[in-house]
PDB file of C-alpha atoms and ligand atoms in Angstrom:
ATOM      1  CA  UNK A   1    -152.654 -22.668 -47.815  1.00  0.00           C
ATOM      2  CA  UNK A   2    -149.863 -20.128 -47.744  1.00  0.00           C
ATOM      3  CA  UNK A   3    -148.032 -18.235 -45.015  1.00  0.00           C
ATOM      4  CA  UNK A   4    -146.845 -14.662 -44.945  1.00  0.00           C
ATOM      5  CA  UNK A   5    -145.079 -12.394 -42.498  1.00  0.00           C
ATOM      6  CA  UNK A   6    -146.753  -9.273 -41.111  1.00  0.00           C
ATOM      7  CA  UNK A   7    -145.734  -6.419 -38.814  1.00  0.00           C
ATOM      8  CA  UNK A   8    -147.991  -4.000 -36.980  1.00  0.00           C
ATOM      9  CA  UNK A   9    -145.564  -1.069 -36.984  1.00  0.00           C
ATOM     10  CA  UNK A  10    -144.764   1.409 -34.159  1.00  0.00           C
ATOM     11  CA  UNK A  11    -147.203   4.137 -35.276  1.00  0.00           C
ATOM     12  CA  UNK A  12    -150.119   1.684 -35.137  1.00  0.00           C
ATOM     13  CA  UNK A  13    -149.141   0.005 -31.844  1.00  0.00           C
ATOM     14  CA  UNK A  14    -148.698   3.446 -30.272  1.00  0.00           C
ATOM     15  CA  UNK A  15    -152.193   4.535 -31.370  1.00  0.00           C
ATOM     16  CA  UNK A  16    -153.924   1.388 -30.003  1.00  0.00           C
ATOM     17  CA  UNK A  17    -154.694   0.062 -33.481  1.00  0.00           C
ATOM     18  CA  UNK A  18    -153.546  -3.543 -32.929  1.00  0.00           C
ATOM     19  CA  UNK A  19    -157.121  -4.801 -32.583  1.00  0.00           C
ATOM     20  CA  UNK A  20    -158.501  -2.823 -35.514  1.00  0.00           C
ATOM     21  CA  UNK A  21    -155.723  -4.052 -37.805  1.00  0.00           C
ATOM     22  CA  UNK A  22    -156.013  -7.670 -36.687  1.00  0.00           C
ATOM     23  CA  UNK A  23    -159.750  -7.492 -37.302  1.00  0.00           C
ATOM     24  CA  UNK A  24    -159.135  -6.391 -40.909  1.00  0.00           C
ATOM     25  CA  UNK A  25    -156.679  -9.234 -41.469  1.00  0.00           C
ATOM     26  CA  UNK A  26    -158.915 -11.863 -39.867  1.00  0.00           C
ATOM     27  CA  UNK A  27    -162.008 -10.598 -41.667  1.00  0.00           C
ATOM     28  CA  UNK A  28    -160.180 -11.207 -44.934  1.00  0.00           C
ATOM     29  CA  UNK A  29    -159.433 -14.860 -44.312  1.00  0.00           C
ATOM     30  CA  UNK A  30    -155.990 -14.468 -42.764  1.00  0.00           C
ATOM     31  CA  UNK A  31    -155.376 -16.445 -39.570  1.00  0.00           C
ATOM     32  CA  UNK A  32    -152.683 -15.563 -37.019  1.00  0.00           C
ATOM     33  CA  UNK A  33    -150.573 -18.697 -36.462  1.00  0.00           C
ATOM     34  CA  UNK A  34    -147.694 -17.006 -34.561  1.00  0.00           C
ATOM     35  CA  UNK A  35    -147.320 -13.597 -32.921  1.00  0.00           C
ATOM     36  CA  UNK A  36    -145.199 -11.642 -30.477  1.00  0.00           C
ATOM     37  CA  UNK A  37    -144.559  -8.084 -29.390  1.00  0.00           C
ATOM     38  CA  UNK A  38    -140.989  -6.840 -29.426  1.00  0.00           C
ATOM     39  CA  UNK A  39    -138.868  -3.722 -29.672  1.00  0.00           C
ATOM     40  CA  UNK A  40    -136.367  -4.058 -32.527  1.00  0.00           C
ATOM     41  CA  UNK A  41    -132.710  -3.204 -32.027  1.00  0.00           C
ATOM     42  CA  UNK A  42    -131.078  -0.978 -34.633  1.00  0.00           C
ATOM     43  CA  UNK A  43    -129.097  -3.971 -35.873  1.00  0.00           C
ATOM     44  CA  UNK A  44    -132.259  -6.065 -36.326  1.00  0.00           C
ATOM     45  CA  UNK A  45    -134.056  -3.263 -38.177  1.00  0.00           C
ATOM     46  CA  UNK A  46    -131.055  -2.647 -40.439  1.00  0.00           C
ATOM     47  CA  UNK A  47    -130.821  -6.339 -41.283  1.00  0.00           C
ATOM     48  CA  UNK A  48    -134.563  -6.776 -41.789  1.00  0.00           C
ATOM     49  CA  UNK A  49    -134.623  -3.887 -44.301  1.00  0.00           C
ATOM     50  CA  UNK A  50    -131.183  -4.619 -45.819  1.00  0.00           C
ATOM     51  CA  UNK A  51    -132.669  -4.673 -49.350  1.00  0.00           C
ATOM     52  CA  UNK A  52    -133.243  -0.899 -49.010  1.00  0.00           C
ATOM     53  CA  UNK A  53    -129.743  -0.065 -47.758  1.00  0.00           C
ATOM     54  CA  UNK A  54    -128.392   2.999 -49.591  1.00  0.00           C
ATOM     55  CA  UNK A  55    -131.822   4.453 -50.402  1.00  0.00           C
ATOM     56  CA  UNK A  56    -132.472   7.923 -48.989  1.00  0.00           C
ATOM     57  CA  UNK A  57    -135.360   6.635 -46.867  1.00  0.00           C
ATOM     58  CA  UNK A  58    -133.333   3.769 -45.302  1.00  0.00           C
ATOM     59  CA  UNK A  59    -131.918   5.514 -42.222  1.00  0.00           C
ATOM     60  CA  UNK A  60    -135.154   7.284 -41.233  1.00  0.00           C
ATOM     61  CA  UNK A  61    -136.997   3.998 -41.844  1.00  0.00           C
ATOM     62  CA  UNK A  62    -134.672   2.162 -39.444  1.00  0.00           C
ATOM     63  CA  UNK A  63    -135.024   4.939 -36.834  1.00  0.00           C
ATOM     64  CA  UNK A  64    -138.791   4.828 -37.114  1.00  0.00           C
ATOM     65  CA  UNK A  65    -138.909   1.025 -36.844  1.00  0.00           C
ATOM     66  CA  UNK A  66    -136.963   1.162 -33.561  1.00  0.00           C
ATOM     67  CA  UNK A  67    -139.030   4.060 -32.160  1.00  0.00           C
ATOM     68  CA  UNK A  68    -141.430   1.783 -30.277  1.00  0.00           C
ATOM     69  CA  UNK A  69    -142.706  -1.781 -29.896  1.00  0.00           C
ATOM     70  CA  UNK A  70    -144.132  -3.716 -32.821  1.00  0.00           C
ATOM     71  CA  UNK A  71    -146.185  -6.874 -33.316  1.00  0.00           C
ATOM     72  CA  UNK A  72    -144.561  -9.469 -35.567  1.00  0.00           C
ATOM     73  CA  UNK A  73    -146.815 -12.233 -36.808  1.00  0.00           C
ATOM     74  CA  UNK A  74    -147.227 -15.092 -39.225  1.00  0.00           C
ATOM     75  CA  UNK A  75    -150.496 -15.127 -41.149  1.00  0.00           C
ATOM     76  CA  UNK A  76    -151.888 -18.208 -42.864  1.00  0.00           C
ATOM     77  CA  UNK A  77    -154.575 -18.441 -45.515  1.00  0.00           C
ATOM     78  CA  UNK A  78    -155.314 -18.995 -49.167  1.00  0.00           C
ATOM     79  CA  UNK A  79    -152.997 -16.736 -51.211  1.00  0.00           C
ATOM     80  CA  UNK A  80    -151.930 -15.178 -47.907  1.00  0.00           C
ATOM     81  CA  UNK A  81    -149.056 -13.143 -49.397  1.00  0.00           C
ATOM     82  CA  UNK A  82    -151.138 -11.381 -52.053  1.00  0.00           C
ATOM     83  CA  UNK A  83    -154.222 -11.176 -49.838  1.00  0.00           C
ATOM     84  CA  UNK A  84    -152.267  -9.444 -47.058  1.00  0.00           C
ATOM     85  CA  UNK A  85    -150.765  -6.936 -49.525  1.00  0.00           C
ATOM     86  CA  UNK A  86    -154.249  -6.252 -50.878  1.00  0.00           C
ATOM     87  CA  UNK A  87    -155.747  -5.649 -47.431  1.00  0.00           C
ATOM     88  CA  UNK A  88    -152.754  -3.452 -46.481  1.00  0.00           C
ATOM     89  CA  UNK A  89    -152.899  -1.192 -49.553  1.00  0.00           C
ATOM     90  CA  UNK A  90    -149.895   0.246 -51.389  1.00  0.00           C
ATOM     91  CA  UNK A  91    -146.889   1.809 -49.634  1.00  0.00           C
ATOM     92  CA  UNK A  92    -148.032   5.451 -49.987  1.00  0.00           C
ATOM     93  CA  UNK A  93    -151.285   5.824 -48.044  1.00  0.00           C
ATOM     94  CA  UNK A  94    -152.419   8.723 -50.239  1.00  0.00           C
ATOM     95  CA  UNK A  95    -152.415   6.278 -53.170  1.00  0.00           C
ATOM     96  CA  UNK A  96    -153.830   3.279 -51.299  1.00  0.00           C
ATOM     97  CA  UNK A  97    -157.270   2.005 -52.273  1.00  0.00           C
ATOM     98  CA  UNK A  98    -160.239   2.994 -50.149  1.00  0.00           C
ATOM     99  CA  UNK A  99    -160.911   0.606 -47.294  1.00  0.00           C
ATOM    100  CA  UNK A 100    -157.319  -0.622 -47.019  1.00  0.00           C
ATOM    101  CA  UNK A 101    -155.425  -0.528 -43.731  1.00  0.00           C
ATOM    102  CA  UNK A 102    -152.932   2.034 -44.994  1.00  0.00           C
ATOM    103  CA  UNK A 103    -155.601   4.289 -46.523  1.00  0.00           C
ATOM    104  CA  UNK A 104    -157.487   4.326 -43.229  1.00  0.00           C
ATOM    105  CA  UNK A 105    -154.688   4.325 -40.636  1.00  0.00           C
ATOM    106  CA  UNK A 106    -151.250   5.217 -42.050  1.00  0.00           C
ATOM    107  CA  UNK A 107    -149.793   8.609 -41.129  1.00  0.00           C
ATOM    108  CA  UNK A 108    -147.292   8.923 -44.016  1.00  0.00           C
ATOM    109  CA  UNK A 109    -145.290   6.885 -46.527  1.00  0.00           C
ATOM    110  CA  UNK A 110    -142.852   6.046 -43.734  1.00  0.00           C
ATOM    111  CA  UNK A 111    -145.281   5.632 -40.848  1.00  0.00           C
ATOM    112  CA  UNK A 112    -147.557   3.350 -42.801  1.00  0.00           C
ATOM    113  CA  UNK A 113    -148.801   1.089 -39.991  1.00  0.00           C
ATOM    114  CA  UNK A 114    -148.129  -2.367 -41.455  1.00  0.00           C
ATOM    115  CA  UNK A 115    -145.583  -4.526 -43.240  1.00  0.00           C
ATOM    116  CA  UNK A 116    -146.310  -7.533 -45.421  1.00  0.00           C
ATOM    117  CA  UNK A 117    -144.000  -9.878 -47.314  1.00  0.00           C
ATOM    118  CA  UNK A 118    -144.009  -9.255 -51.068  1.00  0.00           C
ATOM    119  CA  UNK A 119    -143.062 -12.732 -52.381  1.00  0.00           C
ATOM    120  CA  UNK A 120    -142.734 -16.366 -51.255  1.00  0.00           C
ATOM    121  CA  UNK A 121    -138.968 -15.834 -50.932  1.00  0.00           C
ATOM    122  CA  UNK A 122    -139.325 -12.775 -48.691  1.00  0.00           C
ATOM    123  CA  UNK A 123    -142.061 -14.489 -46.657  1.00  0.00           C
ATOM    124  CA  UNK A 124    -139.760 -17.436 -45.945  1.00  0.00           C
ATOM    125  CA  UNK A 125    -136.841 -15.153 -45.053  1.00  0.00           C
ATOM    126  CA  UNK A 126    -138.897 -12.826 -42.871  1.00  0.00           C
ATOM    127  CA  UNK A 127    -140.734 -15.615 -41.001  1.00  0.00           C
ATOM    128  CA  UNK A 128    -137.400 -17.296 -40.230  1.00  0.00           C
ATOM    129  CA  UNK A 129    -135.952 -13.935 -39.124  1.00  0.00           C
ATOM    130  CA  UNK A 130    -138.379 -13.827 -36.166  1.00  0.00           C
ATOM    131  CA  UNK A 131    -139.789 -17.311 -35.575  1.00  0.00           C
ATOM    132  CA  UNK A 132    -138.576 -20.862 -35.161  1.00  0.00           C
ATOM    133  CA  UNK A 133    -140.683 -23.648 -36.697  1.00  0.00           C
ATOM    134  CA  UNK A 134    -142.084 -24.749 -33.351  1.00  0.00           C
ATOM    135  CA  UNK A 135    -143.299 -21.215 -32.551  1.00  0.00           C
ATOM    136  CA  UNK A 136    -145.721 -21.451 -35.492  1.00  0.00           C
ATOM    137  CA  UNK A 137    -148.999 -23.007 -34.451  1.00  0.00           C
ATOM    138  CA  UNK A 138    -150.804 -23.492 -37.756  1.00  0.00           C
ATOM    139  CA  UNK A 139    -151.132 -26.760 -39.582  1.00  0.00           C
ATOM    140  CA  UNK A 140    -148.455 -27.251 -42.219  1.00  0.00           C
ATOM    141  CA  UNK A 141    -148.866 -24.828 -45.117  1.00  0.00           C
TER     142      UNK A 141
HETATM  143  P1  DAT B 201    -143.732  -1.901 -48.614  1.00  0.00           P
HETATM  144  O1  DAT B 201    -143.697  -1.730 -47.109  1.00  0.00           O
HETATM  145  O2  DAT B 201    -145.055  -1.453 -49.184  1.00  0.00           O
HETATM  146  O3  DAT B 201    -143.342  -3.287 -49.053  1.00  0.00           O
HETATM  147  P2  DAT B 201    -141.109  -1.036 -49.558  1.00  0.00           P
HETATM  148  O4  DAT B 201    -140.644  -2.426 -49.347  1.00  0.00           O
HETATM  149  O5  DAT B 201    -140.870  -0.422 -50.900  1.00  0.00           O
HETATM  150  O6  DAT B 201    -142.677  -0.870 -49.226  1.00  0.00           O
HETATM  151  O7  DAT B 201    -140.429  -0.071 -48.484  1.00  0.00           O
HETATM  152  C1  DAT B 201    -140.306  -0.494 -47.134  1.00  0.00           C
HETATM  153  C2  DAT B 201    -140.728   0.645 -46.239  1.00  0.00           C
HETATM  154  O8  DAT B 201    -139.835   1.750 -46.431  1.00  0.00           O
HETATM  155  C3  DAT B 201    -142.109   1.231 -46.531  1.00  0.00           C
HETATM  156  O9  DAT B 201    -143.149   0.510 -45.908  1.00  0.00           O
HETATM  157  C4  DAT B 201    -141.985   2.620 -45.994  1.00  0.00           C
HETATM  158  C5  DAT B 201    -140.538   2.971 -46.301  1.00  0.00           C
HETATM  159  N1  DAT B 201    -140.448   3.703 -47.568  1.00  0.00           N
HETATM  160  C6  DAT B 201    -140.450   3.189 -48.831  1.00  0.00           C
HETATM  161  N2  DAT B 201    -140.374   4.151 -49.754  1.00  0.00           N
HETATM  162  C7  DAT B 201    -140.310   5.313 -49.058  1.00  0.00           C
HETATM  163  C8  DAT B 201    -140.225   6.689 -49.427  1.00  0.00           C
HETATM  164  N3  DAT B 201    -140.181   7.070 -50.701  1.00  0.00           N
HETATM  165  N4  DAT B 201    -140.197   7.614 -48.427  1.00  0.00           N
HETATM  166  C9  DAT B 201    -140.250   7.255 -47.136  1.00  0.00           C
HETATM  167  N5  DAT B 201    -140.319   5.986 -46.719  1.00  0.00           N
HETATM  168  C10 DAT B 201    -140.364   5.031 -47.667  1.00  0.00           C
HETATM  169 MG1   MG B 202    -141.505  -4.263 -48.973  1.00  0.00          MG
END
């Protein structure tokens, strides 16, 4: 069992897609073991995406991520990190495989509906960014 970190981003929350996206994740063997809705501050969004600081898309990305509430969640399952990325589809929705969340719901490369950790290291960092150990309800991974 593995854990990963997931966000349902502002464009998806705003369009009432929380349920549809959760259904996709759950249908693919990912179980929600922690979740909350919140509205990121600019400082939180800047820190969360610090690896992209200096890129031309960084500032608009931060502004978009603070444009409305999001769902942050921890997903647990077999190969959860890779499985979540597979169900999400690649960053650019026009290149994402058919049937993926981004292919079906994303509005643009920036407003691409979901986030998923890309490695065990980022999963650990991102989970700890939003959740304490006792907020996570799954059995030990
Ligand atoms: P991912 O979210 O697929 O892990 P990433 O980590 O490379 O992608 O980038 C983080 C987010 O930044 C991505 O979900 C959307 C935005 N982004 C990345 N590249 C972009 C680009 N070329 N133009 C606009 N936004 C971009
Ligand atoms: Mg990424």
